Coordinates of C-alpha atoms and ligand atoms in Angstrom, one line a residue:
X10 CA 18.5 -10.1 9.3
X11 CA 16.2 -7.0 8.7
X12 CA 14.0 -6.9 5.7
X13 CA 14.8 -4.0 3.7
X14 CA 11.7 -2.2 2.6
X15 CA 11.0 0.2 -0.2
X16 CA 8.0 2.4 0.0
X17 CA 6.2 3.9 -3.0
X18 CA 3.8 6.8 -2.0
X19 CA 1.9 9.7 -3.9
X20 CA 0.5 11.4 -1.2
X21 CA 0.6 12.4 2.5
X22 CA 2.4 9.2 3.7
X23 CA 0.3 8.6 6.6
X24 CA 0.3 4.8 6.2
X25 CA 4.2 5.0 5.8
X26 CA 4.5 7.0 8.8
X27 CA 2.5 4.4 10.9
X28 CA 4.9 1.7 9.7
X29 CA 7.9 4.0 10.7
X30 CA 6.5 4.1 14.0
X31 CA 5.8 0.5 14.3
X32 CA 9.5 -0.1 13.3
X33 CA 10.8 2.6 15.8
X34 CA 8.8 0.7 18.5
X35 CA 10.8 -2.2 17.7
X36 CA 7.6 -4.1 16.5
X37 CA 8.9 -4.8 12.9
X38 CA 12.3 -6.7 12.0
X39 CA 12.7 -4.5 8.8
X40 CA 13.9 -0.9 8.0
X41 CA 12.7 1.5 5.1
X42 CA 15.7 2.1 2.9
X43 CA 14.1 4.3 0.0
X44 CA 10.9 6.1 -0.6
X45 CA 10.0 6.8 -4.1
X46 CA 7.2 9.2 -5.1
X47 CA 5.6 10.1 -8.5
X48 CA 4.8 13.3 -7.0
X49 CA 7.4 16.1 -6.4
X50 CA 6.7 17.5 -3.0
X51 CA 4.8 14.7 -1.9
X52 CA 4.2 14.7 2.0
X53 CA 5.7 11.3 2.2
X54 CA 9.1 12.5 0.7
X55 CA 9.1 15.0 3.6
X56 CA 8.6 12.4 6.2
X57 CA 11.1 10.2 4.8
X58 CA 13.5 13.2 4.7
X59 CA 12.7 14.1 8.3
X60 CA 13.7 10.7 9.1
X61 CA 16.9 10.6 7.2
X62 CA 15.6 8.0 4.7
X63 CA 17.0 8.5 1.1
X64 CA 14.1 9.6 -1.4
X65 CA 13.4 9.7 -5.3
X66 CA 11.1 11.4 -7.2
X67 CA 10.3 9.3 -10.5
X68 CA 7.7 10.9 -12.8
X69 CA 5.8 8.7 -15.2
X70 CA 5.9 11.3 -17.9
X71 CA 9.5 10.9 -18.0
X72 CA 9.0 7.1 -19.2
X73 CA 8.0 6.0 -22.6
X74 CA 4.9 4.0 -20.9
X75 CA 3.8 2.1 -18.0
X76 CA 6.0 -1.0 -18.5
X77 CA 9.0 1.3 -18.6
X78 CA 8.0 3.3 -15.7
X79 CA 7.6 0.0 -13.8
X80 CA 11.0 -1.2 -14.9
X81 CA 12.7 1.9 -13.7
X82 CA 10.9 1.6 -10.2
X83 CA 12.2 -2.1 -10.1
X84 CA 15.7 -0.9 -10.9
X85 CA 15.8 1.6 -8.2
X86 CA 14.3 -0.6 -5.6
X87 CA 16.9 -3.3 -6.8
X88 CA 19.7 -0.6 -6.3
X89 CA 18.8 -0.2 -2.7
X90 CA 18.5 -4.1 -2.3
X91 CA 14.9 -4.0 -1.3
X92 CA 13.1 -7.2 -0.2
X93 CA 9.7 -5.8 0.3
X94 CA 8.0 -3.2 -1.7
X95 CA 5.2 -1.4 0.2
X96 CA 2.8 0.7 -1.8
X97 CA 1.4 3.3 0.6
X98 CA -1.2 5.7 -1.0
X99 CA 0.5 5.1 -4.3
X100 CA -2.0 6.1 -7.2
X101 CA 0.1 4.6 -10.1
X102 CA -0.9 1.2 -11.9
X103 CA 2.4 -0.8 -11.6
X104 CA 2.7 -3.7 -14.4
X105 CA 4.7 -6.9 -14.9
X106 CA 8.2 -5.5 -15.0
X107 CA 8.0 -4.6 -11.3
X108 CA 5.7 -7.2 -10.3
X109 CA 7.9 -10.2 -11.8
X110 CA 10.9 -8.4 -10.2
X111 CA 9.0 -8.9 -6.6
X112 CA 7.0 -11.8 -6.8
X113 CA 4.8 -12.0 -3.9
X114 CA 6.8 -9.1 -2.4
X115 CA 5.0 -6.2 -3.3
X116 CA 2.0 -5.0 -0.8
X117 CA -0.8 -2.6 -1.3
X118 CA -3.5 -1.1 0.8
X119 CA -7.1 -0.4 -0.4
X120 CA -9.7 1.6 1.4
X121 CA -12.4 -1.0 0.9
X122 CA -13.2 -4.6 1.7
X123 CA -11.9 -6.4 -1.4
X124 CA -13.5 -8.0 -3.6
X125 CA -16.0 -5.2 -3.2
X126 CA -15.6 -1.5 -4.4
X127 CA -12.1 -2.1 -6.0
X128 CA -10.5 -2.4 -9.4
X129 CA -10.2 0.1 -12.1
X130 CA -11.8 3.8 -11.0
X131 CA -12.0 2.7 -7.5
X132 CA -9.6 5.0 -5.7
X133 CA -9.6 7.8 -3.2
X134 CA -13.2 9.3 -2.3
X135 CA -14.7 7.5 -5.3
X136 CA -14.3 4.2 -3.1
X137 CA -16.3 5.7 -0.5
X138 CA -18.8 7.3 -2.6
X139 CA -19.5 4.0 -4.1
X140 CA -20.0 2.8 -0.8
X141 CA -22.4 5.3 0.4
X142 CA -24.3 5.2 -2.8
X143 CA -24.7 1.6 -2.8
X144 CA -26.2 1.4 0.8
X145 CA -23.3 -0.8 2.2
X146 CA -23.5 -1.3 6.0
X147 CA -19.9 -2.0 6.4
X148 CA -16.9 -1.0 4.8
X149 CA -13.0 -1.2 5.9
X150 CA -9.5 -1.7 4.4
X151 CA -7.6 -4.3 2.5
X152 CA -3.8 -5.1 2.8
X153 CA -2.9 -7.6 -0.1
X154 CA -0.2 -8.9 -2.3
X155 CA 0.1 -7.0 -5.7
X156 CA -0.5 -9.0 -8.6
X157 CA -1.2 -7.8 -12.6
X158 CA -5.0 -7.2 -12.1
X159 CA -5.6 -4.1 -9.9
X160 CA -6.7 -4.9 -6.2
X161 CA -6.7 -8.8 -7.0
X162 CA -3.7 -10.3 -5.2
X163 CA -4.1 -12.5 -2.3
X164 CA -5.6 -10.8 0.7
X165 CA -3.2 -10.3 3.9
X166 CA -5.1 -8.4 6.5
X167 CA -8.6 -6.9 6.4
X168 CA -10.2 -4.7 8.9
X169 CA -13.9 -3.5 9.1
X170 CA -15.8 -0.4 9.9
X171 CA -19.5 0.3 10.3
X172 CA -20.9 2.7 7.7
X173 CA -23.2 5.2 9.4
X174 CA -26.5 6.8 8.3
X175 CA -25.2 10.2 8.1
X176 CA -21.8 9.3 6.8
X177 CA -20.1 11.6 4.1
X178 CA -17.2 10.1 2.1
X179 CA -14.8 12.1 4.1
X180 CA -16.0 10.9 7.5
X181 CA -16.0 7.4 6.2
X182 CA -12.5 7.7 4.9
X183 CA -11.1 9.0 8.0
X184 CA -12.6 6.0 10.2
X185 CA -11.0 3.6 7.6
X186 CA -7.8 5.4 7.6
X187 CA -7.4 4.9 11.3
X188 CA -8.0 1.0 10.7
X189 CA -5.3 1.3 7.8
X190 CA -3.0 2.3 10.2
X191 CA -3.2 -0.7 12.5
X192 CA -3.7 -3.3 9.4
X193 CA -0.7 -2.1 7.3
X194 CA 2.1 -2.3 10.2
X195 CA 0.8 -5.6 11.1
X196 CA 0.9 -6.8 7.7
X197 CA 4.3 -5.8 7.2
X198 CA 5.5 -7.3 11.0
X199 CA 4.0 -10.7 9.8
X200 CA 6.0 -10.5 6.5
X201 CA 9.4 -9.5 8.1
X202 CA 8.8 -12.1 10.8
X203 CA 8.6 -14.7 8.0
X204 CA 5.1 -15.6 9.1
X205 CA 3.4 -15.2 6.0
X206 CA 2.7 -18.1 3.4
X207 CA 0.7 -18.2 0.3
X208 CA -1.3 -21.3 -0.8
X209 CA -3.2 -20.5 -3.9
X210 CA -5.2 -17.6 -3.4
X211 CA -5.0 -17.7 0.4
X212 CA -2.3 -16.2 2.6
X213 CA -1.7 -18.2 5.7
X214 CA -0.1 -16.9 8.8
X215 CA 2.6 -19.4 10.0
X216 CA 3.7 -19.9 13.8
Ligands
GRF25 C1 -5.3 5.7 1.9 O1 -6.8 5.9 2.1 C2 -5.0 4.4 1.3 O2 -6.1 3.7 1.3 C3 -5.0 4.8 -0.3 O3 -4.2 6.1 -0.1 C4 -4.9 6.8 0.8 C5 -3.7 7.8 1.4 O4 -2.8 7.2 2.0 N1 -4.1 3.6 -1.0 P1 -1.7 7.8 2.9 O5 -2.3 8.7 3.6 O6 -0.9 8.6 2.0 O7 -0.7 6.5 3.5

């Protein structure tokens, strides 16, 4: 039984594409059945359409608030019988109505090593600027389950990269993005293989 995956994306969708490639290579026992974006014209939508995957644009301003928006996302995902929600470069905060509809079945990727450089305001280039300003010697990416608090759910996979003396935020972001494209497909593979368990805050890989 393949896991039905719903993707939420706001940008180019390179993480989604890495997962699509891994599915096409037969590595993941799942299929992406819908891609939803808050941004009309997002690159992720074009990538999905080119692959014949149904897409939806759902704009937060069309809803009365974060909870109404999250409830609408949940309803749309449920209408496609989604089992796993993959947030891949999704720039919106999701709240209880979505999180409770998919308990421990929503993943997100953050371009830093949680619990460092994460939480409100830490997204995109702001993350990498903060890493460089702080003088950290390593950074990386984190795939985690989504909970109410931003970037705070149980950690599934992390991959680290060195921070170089002459790094710019863009150079660091690009080095991390390569690792994201390894980490995210692996996290989805493990989930779809039924190999992820959760014990308190810890994710355990079974089998
Ligand atoms: C990535 O850096 C990811 O960590 C963050 O969004 C960025 C863009 O992702 N969440 P994508 O290329 O749209 O998948």
